[in-house]
Short mmCIF file of C-alpha atoms and ligand atoms in Angstrom, two decimals:
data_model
loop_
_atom_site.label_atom_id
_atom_site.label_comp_id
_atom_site.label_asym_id
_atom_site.label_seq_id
_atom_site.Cartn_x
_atom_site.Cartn_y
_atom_site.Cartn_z
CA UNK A 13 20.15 92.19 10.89
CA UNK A 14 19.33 88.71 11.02
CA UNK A 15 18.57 87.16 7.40
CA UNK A 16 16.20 84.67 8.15
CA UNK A 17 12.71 85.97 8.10
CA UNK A 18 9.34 84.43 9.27
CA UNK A 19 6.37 86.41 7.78
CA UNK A 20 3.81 86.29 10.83
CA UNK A 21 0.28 87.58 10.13
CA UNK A 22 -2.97 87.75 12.86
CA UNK A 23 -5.69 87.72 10.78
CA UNK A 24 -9.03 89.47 13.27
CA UNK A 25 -12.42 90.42 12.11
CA UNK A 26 -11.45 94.29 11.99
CA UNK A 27 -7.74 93.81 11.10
CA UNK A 28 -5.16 91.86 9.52
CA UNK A 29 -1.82 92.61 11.10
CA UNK A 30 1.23 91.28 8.99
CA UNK A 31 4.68 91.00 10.29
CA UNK A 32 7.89 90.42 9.48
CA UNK A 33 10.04 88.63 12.35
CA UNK A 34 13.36 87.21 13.33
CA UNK A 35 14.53 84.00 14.83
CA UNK A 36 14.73 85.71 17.94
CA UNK A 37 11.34 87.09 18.44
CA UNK A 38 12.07 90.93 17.24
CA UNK A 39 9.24 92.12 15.23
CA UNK A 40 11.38 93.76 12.43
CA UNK A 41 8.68 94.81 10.19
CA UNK A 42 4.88 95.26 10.60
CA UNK A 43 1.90 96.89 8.88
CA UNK A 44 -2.05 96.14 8.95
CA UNK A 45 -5.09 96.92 6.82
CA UNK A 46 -9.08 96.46 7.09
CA UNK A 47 -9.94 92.81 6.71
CA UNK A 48 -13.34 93.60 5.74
CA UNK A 49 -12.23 94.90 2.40
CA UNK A 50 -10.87 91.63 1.30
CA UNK A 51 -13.74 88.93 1.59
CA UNK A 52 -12.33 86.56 -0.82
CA UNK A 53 -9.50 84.49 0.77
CA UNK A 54 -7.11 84.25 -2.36
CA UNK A 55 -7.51 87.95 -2.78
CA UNK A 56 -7.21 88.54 1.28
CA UNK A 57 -3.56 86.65 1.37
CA UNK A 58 -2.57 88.45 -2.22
CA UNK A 59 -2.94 91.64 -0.19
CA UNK A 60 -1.21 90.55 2.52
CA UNK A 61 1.70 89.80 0.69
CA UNK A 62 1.62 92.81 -1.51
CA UNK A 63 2.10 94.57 1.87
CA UNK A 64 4.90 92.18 2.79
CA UNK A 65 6.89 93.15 -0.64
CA UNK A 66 6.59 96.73 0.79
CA UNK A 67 8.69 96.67 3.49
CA UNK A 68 11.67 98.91 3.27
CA UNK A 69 14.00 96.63 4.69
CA UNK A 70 13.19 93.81 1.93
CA UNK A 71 15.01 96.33 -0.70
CA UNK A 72 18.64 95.60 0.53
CA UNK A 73 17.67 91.89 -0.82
CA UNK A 74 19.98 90.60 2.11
CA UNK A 75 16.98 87.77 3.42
CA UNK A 76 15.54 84.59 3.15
CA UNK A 77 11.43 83.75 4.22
CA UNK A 78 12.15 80.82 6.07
CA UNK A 79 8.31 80.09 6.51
CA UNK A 80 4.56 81.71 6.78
CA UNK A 81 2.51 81.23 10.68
CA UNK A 82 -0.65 82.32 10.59
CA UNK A 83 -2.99 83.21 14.15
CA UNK A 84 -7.11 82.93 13.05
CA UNK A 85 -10.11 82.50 14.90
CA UNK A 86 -10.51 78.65 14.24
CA UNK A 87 -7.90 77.43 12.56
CA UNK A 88 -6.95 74.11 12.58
CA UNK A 89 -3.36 73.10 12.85
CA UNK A 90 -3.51 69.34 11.70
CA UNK A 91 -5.96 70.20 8.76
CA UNK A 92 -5.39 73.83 7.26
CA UNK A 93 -8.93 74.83 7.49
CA UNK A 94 -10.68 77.76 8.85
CA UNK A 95 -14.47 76.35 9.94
CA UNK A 96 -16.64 78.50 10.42
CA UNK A 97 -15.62 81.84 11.96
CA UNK A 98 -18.05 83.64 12.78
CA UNK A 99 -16.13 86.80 12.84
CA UNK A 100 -14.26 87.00 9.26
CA UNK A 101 -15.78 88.34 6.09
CA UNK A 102 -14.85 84.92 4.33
CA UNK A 103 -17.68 82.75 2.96
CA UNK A 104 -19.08 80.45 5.39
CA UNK A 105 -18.13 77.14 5.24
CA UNK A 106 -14.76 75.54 5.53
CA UNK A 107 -11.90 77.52 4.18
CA UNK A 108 -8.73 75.67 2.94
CA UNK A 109 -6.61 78.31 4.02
CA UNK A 110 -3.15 76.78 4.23
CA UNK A 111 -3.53 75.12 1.08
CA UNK A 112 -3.91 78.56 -0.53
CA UNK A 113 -1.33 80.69 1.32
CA UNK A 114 1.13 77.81 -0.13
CA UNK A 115 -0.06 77.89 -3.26
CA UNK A 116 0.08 81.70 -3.56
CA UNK A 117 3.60 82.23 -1.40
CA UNK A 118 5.44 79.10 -2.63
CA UNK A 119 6.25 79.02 1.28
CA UNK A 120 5.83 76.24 4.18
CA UNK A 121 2.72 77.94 6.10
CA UNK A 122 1.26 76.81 9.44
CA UNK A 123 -1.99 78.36 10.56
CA UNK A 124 -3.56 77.63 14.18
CA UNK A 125 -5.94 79.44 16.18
CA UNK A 126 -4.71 82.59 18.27
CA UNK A 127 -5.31 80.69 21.52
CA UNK A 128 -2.64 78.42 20.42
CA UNK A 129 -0.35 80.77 18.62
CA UNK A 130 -0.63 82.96 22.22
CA UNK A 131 0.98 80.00 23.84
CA UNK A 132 3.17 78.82 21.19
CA UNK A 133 4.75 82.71 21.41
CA UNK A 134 5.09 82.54 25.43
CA UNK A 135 7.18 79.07 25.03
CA UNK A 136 9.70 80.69 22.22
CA UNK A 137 9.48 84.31 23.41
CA UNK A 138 7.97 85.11 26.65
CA UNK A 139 7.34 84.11 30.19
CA UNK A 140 7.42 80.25 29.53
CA UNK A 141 10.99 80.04 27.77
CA UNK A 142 11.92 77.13 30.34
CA UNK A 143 8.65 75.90 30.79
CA UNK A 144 7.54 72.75 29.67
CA UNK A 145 4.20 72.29 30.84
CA UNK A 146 1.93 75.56 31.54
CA UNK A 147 -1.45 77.56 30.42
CA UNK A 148 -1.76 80.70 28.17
CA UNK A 149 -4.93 82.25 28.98
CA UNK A 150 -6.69 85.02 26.64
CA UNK A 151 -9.53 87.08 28.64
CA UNK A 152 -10.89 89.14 25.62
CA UNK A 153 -13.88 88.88 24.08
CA UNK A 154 -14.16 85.55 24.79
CA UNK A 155 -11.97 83.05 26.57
CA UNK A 156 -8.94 81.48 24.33
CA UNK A 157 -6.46 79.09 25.78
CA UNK A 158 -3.64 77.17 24.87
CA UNK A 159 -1.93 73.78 26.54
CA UNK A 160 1.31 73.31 27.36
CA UNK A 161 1.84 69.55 28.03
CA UNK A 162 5.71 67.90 28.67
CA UNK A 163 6.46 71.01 26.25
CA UNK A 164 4.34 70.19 23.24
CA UNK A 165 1.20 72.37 22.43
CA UNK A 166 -1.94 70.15 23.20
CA UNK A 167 -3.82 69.58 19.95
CA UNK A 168 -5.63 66.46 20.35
CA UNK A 169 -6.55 63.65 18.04
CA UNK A 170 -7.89 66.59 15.32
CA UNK A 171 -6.52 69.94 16.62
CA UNK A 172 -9.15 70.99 19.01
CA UNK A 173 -8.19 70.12 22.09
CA UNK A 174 -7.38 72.93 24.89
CA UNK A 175 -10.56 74.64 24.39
CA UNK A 176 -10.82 75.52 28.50
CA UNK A 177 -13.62 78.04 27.45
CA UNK A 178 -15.83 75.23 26.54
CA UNK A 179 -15.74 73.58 29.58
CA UNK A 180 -18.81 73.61 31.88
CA UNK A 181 -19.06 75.94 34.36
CA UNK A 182 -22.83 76.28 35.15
CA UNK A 183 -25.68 73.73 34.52
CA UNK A 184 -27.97 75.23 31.55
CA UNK A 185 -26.29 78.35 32.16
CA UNK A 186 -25.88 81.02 29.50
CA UNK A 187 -25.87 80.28 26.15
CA UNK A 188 -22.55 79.91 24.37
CA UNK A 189 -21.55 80.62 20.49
CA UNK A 190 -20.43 76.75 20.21
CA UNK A 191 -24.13 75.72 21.08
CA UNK A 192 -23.47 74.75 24.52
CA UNK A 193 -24.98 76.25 27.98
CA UNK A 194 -22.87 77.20 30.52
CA UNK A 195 -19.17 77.50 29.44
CA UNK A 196 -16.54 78.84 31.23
CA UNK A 197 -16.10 81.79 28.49
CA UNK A 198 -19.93 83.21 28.90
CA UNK A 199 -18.63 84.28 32.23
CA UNK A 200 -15.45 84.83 32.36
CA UNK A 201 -14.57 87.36 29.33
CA UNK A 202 -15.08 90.89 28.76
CA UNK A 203 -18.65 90.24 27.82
CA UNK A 204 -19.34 87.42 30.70
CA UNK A 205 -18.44 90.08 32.87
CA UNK A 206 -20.52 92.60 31.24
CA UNK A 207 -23.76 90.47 32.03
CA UNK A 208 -22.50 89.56 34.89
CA UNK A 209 -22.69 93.23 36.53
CA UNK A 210 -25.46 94.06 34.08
CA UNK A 211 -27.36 91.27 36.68
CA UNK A 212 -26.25 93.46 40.11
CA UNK A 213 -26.97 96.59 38.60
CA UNK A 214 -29.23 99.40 39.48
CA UNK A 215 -30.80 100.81 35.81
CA UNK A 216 -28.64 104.40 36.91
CA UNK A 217 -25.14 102.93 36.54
CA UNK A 218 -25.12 100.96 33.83
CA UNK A 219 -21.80 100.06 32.09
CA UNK A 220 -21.05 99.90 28.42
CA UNK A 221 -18.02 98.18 28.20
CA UNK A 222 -15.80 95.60 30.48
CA UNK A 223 -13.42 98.73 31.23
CA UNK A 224 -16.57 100.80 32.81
CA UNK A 225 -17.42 97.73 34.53
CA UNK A 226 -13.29 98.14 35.54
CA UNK A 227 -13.85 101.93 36.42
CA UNK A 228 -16.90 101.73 38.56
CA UNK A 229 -15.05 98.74 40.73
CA UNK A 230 -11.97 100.96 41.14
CA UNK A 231 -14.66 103.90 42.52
CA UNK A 232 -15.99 101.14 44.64
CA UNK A 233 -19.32 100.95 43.22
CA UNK A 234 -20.10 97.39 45.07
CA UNK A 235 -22.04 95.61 42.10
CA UNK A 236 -18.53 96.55 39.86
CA UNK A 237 -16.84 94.83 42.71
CA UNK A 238 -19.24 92.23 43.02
CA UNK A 239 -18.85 91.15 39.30
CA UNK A 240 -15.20 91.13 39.37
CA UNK A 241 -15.43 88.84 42.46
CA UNK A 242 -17.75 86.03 40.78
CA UNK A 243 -15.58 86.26 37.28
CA UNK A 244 -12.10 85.48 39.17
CA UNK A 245 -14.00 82.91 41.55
CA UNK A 246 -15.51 81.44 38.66
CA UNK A 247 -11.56 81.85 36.48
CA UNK A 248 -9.92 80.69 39.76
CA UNK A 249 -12.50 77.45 40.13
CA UNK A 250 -11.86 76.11 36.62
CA UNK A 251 -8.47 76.77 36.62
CA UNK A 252 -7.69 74.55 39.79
CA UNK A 253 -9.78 71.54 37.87
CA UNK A 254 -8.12 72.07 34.92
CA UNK A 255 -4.29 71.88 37.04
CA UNK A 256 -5.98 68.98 38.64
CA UNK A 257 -4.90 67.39 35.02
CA UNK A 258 -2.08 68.81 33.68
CA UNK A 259 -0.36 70.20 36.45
CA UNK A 260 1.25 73.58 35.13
CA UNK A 261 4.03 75.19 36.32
CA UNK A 262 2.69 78.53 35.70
CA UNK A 263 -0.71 80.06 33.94
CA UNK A 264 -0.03 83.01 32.08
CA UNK A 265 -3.20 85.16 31.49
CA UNK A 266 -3.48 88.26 28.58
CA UNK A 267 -5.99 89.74 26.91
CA UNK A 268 -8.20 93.60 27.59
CA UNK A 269 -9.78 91.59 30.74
CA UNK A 270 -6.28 91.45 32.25
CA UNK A 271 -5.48 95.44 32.09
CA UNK A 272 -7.59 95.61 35.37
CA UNK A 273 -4.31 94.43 36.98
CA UNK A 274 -4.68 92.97 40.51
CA UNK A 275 -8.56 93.63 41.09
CA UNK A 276 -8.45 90.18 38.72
CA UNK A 277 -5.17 88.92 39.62
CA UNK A 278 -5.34 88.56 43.36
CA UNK A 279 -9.09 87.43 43.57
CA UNK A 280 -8.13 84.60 40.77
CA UNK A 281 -4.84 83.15 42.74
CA UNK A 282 -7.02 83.05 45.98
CA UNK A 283 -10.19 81.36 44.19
CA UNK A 284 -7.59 79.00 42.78
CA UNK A 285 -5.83 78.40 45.76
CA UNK A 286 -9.10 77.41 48.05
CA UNK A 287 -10.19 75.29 44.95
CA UNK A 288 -6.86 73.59 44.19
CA UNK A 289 -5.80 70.22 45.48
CA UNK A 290 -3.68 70.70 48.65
CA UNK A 291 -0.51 69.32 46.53
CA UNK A 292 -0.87 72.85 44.29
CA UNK A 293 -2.26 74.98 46.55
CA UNK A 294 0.40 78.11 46.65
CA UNK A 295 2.58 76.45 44.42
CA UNK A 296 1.59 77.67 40.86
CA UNK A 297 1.75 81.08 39.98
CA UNK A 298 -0.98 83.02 37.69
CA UNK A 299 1.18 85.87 35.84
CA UNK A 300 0.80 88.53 33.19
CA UNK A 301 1.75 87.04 30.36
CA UNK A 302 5.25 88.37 28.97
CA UNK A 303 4.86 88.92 25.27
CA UNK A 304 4.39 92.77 24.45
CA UNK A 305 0.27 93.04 24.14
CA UNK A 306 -0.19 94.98 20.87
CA UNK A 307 2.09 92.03 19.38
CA UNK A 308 1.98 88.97 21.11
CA UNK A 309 -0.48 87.19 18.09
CA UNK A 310 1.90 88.43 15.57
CA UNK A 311 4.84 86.89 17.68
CA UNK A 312 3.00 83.59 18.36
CA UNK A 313 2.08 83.45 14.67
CA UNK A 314 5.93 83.41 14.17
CA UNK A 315 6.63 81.38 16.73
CA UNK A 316 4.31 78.51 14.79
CA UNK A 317 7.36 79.27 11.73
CA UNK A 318 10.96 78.95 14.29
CA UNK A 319 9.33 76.09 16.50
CA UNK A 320 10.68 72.61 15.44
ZN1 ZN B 6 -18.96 77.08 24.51
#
Protein backbone atom coordinates (compact mmCIF):
# COMPACT_ATOMS: atom_id res chain seq x y z
CA UNK A 1 0.00 0.00 0.00
CA UNK A 2 0.95 3.40 -0.58
CA UNK A 3 1.99 5.31 2.79
CA UNK A 4 1.00 8.62 2.09
CA UNK A 5 -2.54 9.27 3.05
CA UNK A 6 -4.93 12.24 2.31
CA UNK A 7 -7.98 12.14 4.68
CA UNK A 8 -10.86 13.38 2.23
CA UNK A 9 -14.25 14.10 3.82
CA UNK A 10 -17.77 15.45 1.85
CA UNK A 11 -19.50 16.98 4.40
CA UNK A 12 -23.79 17.03 2.95
CA UNK A 13 -26.79 18.00 4.91
CA UNK A 14 -27.80 14.18 5.51
CA UNK A 15 -24.22 12.76 5.56
CA UNK A 16 -20.71 13.21 6.24
CA UNK A 17 -18.68 10.79 4.19
CA UNK A 18 -14.94 10.49 5.39
CA UNK A 19 -12.25 8.91 3.40
CA UNK A 20 -9.07 7.82 3.45
CA UNK A 21 -7.15 8.12 -0.06
CA UNK A 22 -3.93 7.60 -1.90
CA UNK A 23 -1.80 9.68 -4.14
CA UNK A 24 -3.26 7.95 -6.88
CA UNK A 25 -6.89 8.45 -6.46
CA UNK A 26 -7.81 4.85 -4.76
CA UNK A 27 -10.23 5.37 -2.06
CA UNK A 28 -8.50 3.03 0.51
CA UNK A 29 -10.70 3.61 3.39
CA UNK A 30 -14.20 5.13 3.82
CA UNK A 31 -17.04 5.34 6.35
CA UNK A 32 -20.01 7.98 6.93
CA UNK A 33 -22.38 8.97 9.72
CA UNK A 34 -25.58 11.38 10.16
CA UNK A 35 -24.45 14.98 10.05
CA UNK A 36 -27.43 16.08 11.79
CA UNK A 37 -26.26 14.57 15.03
CA UNK A 38 -23.27 16.75 15.24
CA UNK A 39 -24.46 20.51 15.06
CA UNK A 40 -21.52 21.96 16.69
CA UNK A 41 -18.56 22.22 14.23
CA UNK A 42 -15.63 21.38 16.73
CA UNK A 43 -17.63 18.42 17.87
CA UNK A 44 -18.71 17.55 14.00
CA UNK A 45 -14.77 17.32 12.86
CA UNK A 46 -13.88 15.46 16.44
CA UNK A 47 -16.24 12.79 15.12
CA UNK A 48 -14.96 12.71 11.98
CA UNK A 49 -11.69 11.97 13.04
CA UNK A 50 -12.63 9.54 15.71
CA UNK A 51 -13.95 7.61 12.66
CA UNK A 52 -10.69 8.19 10.80
CA UNK A 53 -8.60 6.52 13.90
CA UNK A 54 -10.94 3.52 13.21
CA UNK A 55 -9.84 2.37 10.18
CA UNK A 56 -8.36 -1.06 10.19
CA UNK A 57 -5.68 -0.36 7.97
CA UNK A 58 -4.29 2.63 10.29
CA UNK A 59 -3.30 -0.32 12.92
CA UNK A 60 -0.22 -1.61 10.88
CA UNK A 61 1.09 2.15 11.73
CA UNK A 62 2.89 1.93 8.21
CA UNK A 63 1.40 5.81 7.05
CA UNK A 64 1.78 9.29 7.03
CA UNK A 65 -1.55 12.04 6.66
CA UNK A 66 -0.01 14.10 4.22
CA UNK A 67 -3.00 16.65 4.42
CA UNK A 68 -6.99 17.15 5.18
CA UNK A 69 -9.49 18.40 1.73
CA UNK A 70 -12.63 19.07 2.64
CA UNK A 71 -15.94 19.29 -0.18
CA UNK A 72 -18.98 21.69 1.64
CA UNK A 73 -21.77 23.48 0.37
CA UNK A 74 -20.09 27.03 0.40
CA UNK A 75 -16.88 26.84 1.30
CA UNK A 76 -14.50 29.22 0.51
CA UNK A 77 -11.07 28.25 -0.64
CA UNK A 78 -9.10 31.62 -0.16
CA UNK A 79 -10.80 32.28 3.30
CA UNK A 80 -11.68 28.95 5.28
CA UNK A 81 -15.19 29.87 5.93
CA UNK A 82 -18.41 28.17 5.48
CA UNK A 83 -21.19 31.25 4.93
CA UNK A 84 -24.17 30.47 5.27
CA UNK A 85 -25.32 27.01 4.17
CA UNK A 86 -28.42 26.65 4.17
CA UNK A 87 -28.35 22.96 4.30
CA UNK A 88 -25.95 22.03 7.42
CA UNK A 89 -27.04 21.81 11.01
CA UNK A 90 -24.17 24.37 11.92
CA UNK A 91 -25.15 27.76 13.42
CA UNK A 92 -25.86 30.31 10.94
CA UNK A 93 -23.43 32.68 10.31
CA UNK A 94 -19.92 32.34 9.09
CA UNK A 95 -18.11 29.25 10.18
CA UNK A 96 -14.25 29.30 10.42
CA UNK A 97 -14.01 25.90 9.43
CA UNK A 98 -10.43 25.44 8.28
CA UNK A 99 -9.14 27.23 11.10
CA UNK A 100 -10.69 24.55 13.34
CA UNK A 101 -10.03 21.31 11.42
CA UNK A 102 -6.21 22.62 11.83
CA UNK A 103 -6.44 23.32 15.10
CA UNK A 104 -8.07 19.99 16.03
CA UNK A 105 -5.93 17.63 13.35
CA UNK A 106 -2.57 19.45 13.62
CA UNK A 107 -2.86 18.90 9.68
CA UNK A 108 -2.63 21.34 6.47
CA UNK A 109 -6.55 21.36 5.53
CA UNK A 110 -8.10 22.90 2.40
CA UNK A 111 -11.85 23.15 2.23
CA UNK A 112 -13.76 24.39 -1.09
CA UNK A 113 -17.14 23.93 -2.23
CA UNK A 114 -18.16 20.48 -3.93
CA UNK A 115 -18.59 22.24 -7.28
CA UNK A 116 -14.98 22.90 -7.14
CA UNK A 117 -13.72 19.81 -5.44
CA UNK A 118 -15.94 17.88 -8.47
CA UNK A 119 -13.58 19.52 -10.88
CA UNK A 120 -10.49 19.57 -8.96
CA UNK A 121 -11.09 15.41 -8.79
CA UNK A 122 -11.77 15.16 -12.77
CA UNK A 123 -8.25 17.11 -13.41
CA UNK A 124 -6.18 14.59 -10.91
CA UNK A 125 -8.41 11.52 -11.37
CA UNK A 126 -10.89 11.42 -14.06
CA UNK A 127 -11.86 12.41 -17.53
CA UNK A 128 -9.78 15.73 -17.59
CA UNK A 129 -6.22 14.19 -16.62
CA UNK A 130 -4.71 16.08 -19.80
CA UNK A 131 -6.98 18.77 -19.81
CA UNK A 132 -6.11 22.11 -19.07
CA UNK A 133 -9.00 24.14 -19.62
CA UNK A 134 -12.64 22.45 -19.27
CA UNK A 135 -16.15 22.50 -17.17
CA UNK A 136 -17.34 20.08 -14.39
CA UNK A 137 -20.94 20.31 -14.28
CA UNK A 138 -23.15 18.95 -11.19
CA UNK A 139 -27.03 18.52 -12.20
CA UNK A 140 -28.38 17.60 -8.65
CA UNK A 141 -30.36 19.42 -6.62
CA UNK A 142 -29.19 22.40 -7.84
CA UNK A 143 -26.61 23.33 -10.43
CA UNK A 144 -22.74 23.27 -9.14
CA UNK A 145 -19.88 23.98 -11.44
CA UNK A 146 -16.37 24.25 -11.46
CA UNK A 147 -13.74 26.20 -14.01
CA UNK A 148 -11.00 24.92 -15.51
CA UNK A 149 -8.93 27.84 -16.93
CA UNK A 150 -5.06 27.27 -18.59
CA UNK A 151 -5.30 24.34 -15.86
CA UNK A 152 -5.90 26.28 -12.68
CA UNK A 153 -9.37 26.05 -10.91
CA UNK A 154 -11.14 29.51 -11.42
CA UNK A 155 -11.61 31.13 -8.01
CA UNK A 156 -11.73 34.71 -8.60
CA UNK A 157 -10.56 37.71 -6.69
CA UNK A 158 -12.39 36.01 -3.28
CA UNK A 159 -13.18 32.37 -4.21
CA UNK A 160 -16.51 32.67 -5.82
CA UNK A 161 -16.08 32.76 -9.13
CA UNK A 162 -17.47 29.79 -11.49
CA UNK A 163 -20.84 29.96 -10.09
CA UNK A 164 -22.53 29.12 -13.84
CA UNK A 165 -25.82 28.43 -11.84
CA UNK A 166 -26.09 32.02 -11.02
CA UNK A 167 -26.01 33.23 -14.26
CA UNK A 168 -29.20 34.64 -15.87
CA UNK A 169 -31.17 32.62 -17.80
CA UNK A 170 -34.69 34.21 -17.76
CA UNK A 171 -35.70 37.88 -17.04
CA UNK A 172 -37.57 37.92 -13.46
CA UNK A 173 -37.81 34.34 -13.83
CA UNK A 174 -38.06 31.99 -10.87
CA UNK A 175 -36.83 32.80 -7.77
CA UNK A 176 -33.41 31.52 -6.78
CA UNK A 177 -31.91 30.61 -3.11
CA UNK A 178 -29.04 33.38 -3.74
CA UNK A 179 -31.88 36.10 -4.03
CA UNK A 180 -31.74 36.42 -7.65
CA UNK A 181 -34.62 35.71 -10.43
CA UNK A 182 -33.96 33.68 -13.12
CA UNK A 183 -30.73 31.61 -12.75
CA UNK A 184 -29.63 29.02 -14.76
CA UNK A 185 -29.96 26.40 -11.69
CA UNK A 186 -33.96 27.11 -11.08
CA UNK A 187 -34.25 25.35 -14.36
CA UNK A 188 -31.88 23.26 -15.01
CA UNK A 189 -31.56 20.80 -11.81
CA UNK A 190 -33.54 18.05 -10.55
CA UNK A 191 -35.98 20.48 -9.06
CA UNK A 192 -35.95 23.09 -12.19
CA UNK A 193 -37.03 20.24 -13.99
CA UNK A 194 -39.56 19.22 -11.57
CA UNK A 195 -41.47 22.64 -12.07
CA UNK A 196 -40.71 22.64 -15.23
CA UNK A 197 -43.06 19.49 -16.13
CA UNK A 198 -45.14 20.31 -13.08
CA UNK A 199 -46.07 23.54 -15.70
CA UNK A 200 -47.08 20.90 -18.85
CA UNK A 201 -48.79 18.66 -16.70
CA UNK A 202 -52.26 17.35 -16.60
CA UNK A 203 -53.30 17.13 -12.51
CA UNK A 204 -53.50 12.89 -13.37
CA UNK A 205 -49.76 12.40 -13.95
CA UNK A 206 -48.10 14.23 -11.69
CA UNK A 207 -44.44 13.40 -10.82
CA UNK A 208 -42.78 13.36 -7.46
CA UNK A 209 -39.36 13.31 -8.14
CA UNK A 210 -36.85 14.28 -11.23
CA UNK A 211 -36.55 10.34 -11.87
CA UNK A 212 -40.59 10.07 -12.41
CA UNK A 213 -40.27 13.05 -14.44
CA UNK A 214 -37.27 10.55 -16.16
CA UNK A 215 -39.78 7.53 -16.22
CA UNK A 216 -42.80 9.13 -17.73
CA UNK A 217 -40.38 10.64 -20.71
CA UNK A 218 -38.96 7.15 -21.32
CA UNK A 219 -42.98 5.91 -21.60
CA UNK A 220 -43.32 8.85 -23.88
CA UNK A 221 -45.65 10.78 -21.89
CA UNK A 222 -45.08 14.14 -24.15
CA UNK A 223 -45.09 16.81 -21.21
CA UNK A 224 -42.01 14.34 -19.57
CA UNK A 225 -40.51 14.81 -22.96
CA UNK A 226 -41.36 18.25 -23.24
CA UNK A 227 -39.56 19.18 -19.93
CA UNK A 228 -36.50 17.34 -20.72
CA UNK A 229 -36.39 19.26 -24.05
CA UNK A 230 -36.56 22.94 -22.47
CA UNK A 231 -33.95 21.82 -19.48
CA UNK A 232 -31.14 20.63 -22.12
CA UNK A 233 -32.11 23.68 -24.51
CA UNK A 234 -31.93 25.86 -21.68
CA UNK A 235 -28.26 23.62 -20.28
CA UNK A 236 -27.17 23.61 -23.96
CA UNK A 237 -27.88 27.68 -24.39
CA UNK A 238 -25.78 28.70 -21.37
CA UNK A 239 -23.27 26.41 -21.91
CA UNK A 240 -22.36 27.76 -25.51
CA UNK A 241 -22.18 31.51 -23.79
CA UNK A 242 -20.27 30.37 -21.17
CA UNK A 243 -17.52 28.47 -24.00
CA UNK A 244 -17.96 31.74 -25.73
CA UNK A 245 -15.36 32.75 -22.73
CA UNK A 246 -13.33 30.17 -21.74
CA UNK A 247 -13.27 27.95 -24.51
CA UNK A 248 -13.19 24.30 -22.95
CA UNK A 249 -11.94 21.44 -24.36
CA UNK A 250 -14.51 19.28 -22.91
CA UNK A 251 -17.64 19.79 -20.28
CA UNK A 252 -18.01 17.01 -18.09
CA UNK A 253 -21.54 16.80 -16.53
CA UNK A 254 -22.50 14.43 -13.11
CA UNK A 255 -24.89 14.53 -10.75
CA UNK A 256 -28.77 12.29 -10.29
CA UNK A 257 -29.95 14.65 -13.37
CA UNK A 258 -27.33 12.92 -15.54
CA UNK A 259 -28.54 9.09 -14.84
CA UNK A 260 -31.23 9.84 -17.56
CA UNK A 261 -28.33 9.10 -19.97
CA UNK A 262 -28.85 10.35 -23.56
CA UNK A 263 -32.57 11.72 -23.24
CA UNK A 264 -30.22 14.76 -21.58
CA UNK A 265 -27.09 14.13 -23.32
CA UNK A 266 -28.03 14.33 -26.95
CA UNK A 267 -30.69 17.19 -26.61
CA UNK A 268 -27.80 19.29 -24.60
CA UNK A 269 -24.86 18.75 -27.41
CA UNK A 270 -27.47 19.77 -30.12
CA UNK A 271 -28.86 22.94 -28.07
CA UNK A 272 -25.19 23.72 -27.63
CA UNK A 273 -24.19 23.18 -30.96
CA UNK A 274 -27.05 25.57 -32.71
CA UNK A 275 -26.15 28.11 -29.87
CA UNK A 276 -22.34 27.92 -30.09
CA UNK A 277 -20.18 30.21 -32.14
CA UNK A 278 -19.44 28.55 -35.53
CA UNK A 279 -15.58 28.24 -34.35
CA UNK A 280 -16.99 25.51 -31.49
CA UNK A 281 -19.76 24.27 -33.02
CA UNK A 282 -19.06 20.22 -33.09
CA UNK A 283 -15.86 20.65 -31.67
CA UNK A 284 -16.36 20.30 -27.83
CA UNK A 285 -17.63 17.33 -26.40
CA UNK A 286 -20.26 17.18 -23.31
CA UNK A 287 -19.32 13.73 -21.45
CA UNK A 288 -20.24 11.78 -18.35
CA UNK A 289 -18.00 12.73 -16.07
CA UNK A 290 -15.33 9.88 -15.19
CA UNK A 291 -14.97 9.81 -11.45
CA UNK A 292 -17.00 6.78 -9.88
CA UNK A 293 -20.51 8.66 -8.73
CA UNK A 294 -20.97 7.40 -5.14
CA UNK A 295 -17.27 8.86 -4.67
CA UNK A 296 -16.34 11.45 -6.86
CA UNK A 297 -16.76 14.39 -3.78
CA UNK A 298 -14.71 12.25 -1.59
CA UNK A 299 -12.05 11.96 -4.48
CA UNK A 300 -12.19 15.70 -5.35
CA UNK A 301 -11.94 16.49 -1.64
CA UNK A 302 -8.56 14.60 -1.92
CA UNK A 303 -7.66 15.85 -4.89
CA UNK A 304 -7.73 19.60 -3.07
CA UNK A 305 -4.75 17.56 -0.57
CA UNK A 306 -2.24 15.86 -3.81
CA UNK A 307 -2.81 19.04 -6.13
CA UNK A 308 0.27 21.40 -5.98
ZN1 LIG B 1 -29.08 32.12 -8.12
Amino acid sequence: MEKDLAIAIDLGGTNTKVALATRSGKIVWKTDFATASFPDPEQWIRKSMGEVKKAPLLKKGDYRFVGLGLGAPNANYYSGVIAHAPNLPFEKGEIPIRVLLEKITGLDCKITNDANASALGEKLFGGAKAMNDFFSITLGTGLGSGIFVQGKILYGSDGMAGEMGHTNLVPDGRLCNCGKKGCLETYVSASGLMKTYLEFSEPKRTAHSALQVYELAVEGHSPAKKAFQITAELLGKQLADMAALFSPEAIFLSGGLTKSGSLLYDATLKAFNSHAMKHHKNKIAIRASELPGQDAALLGAAALVWEE
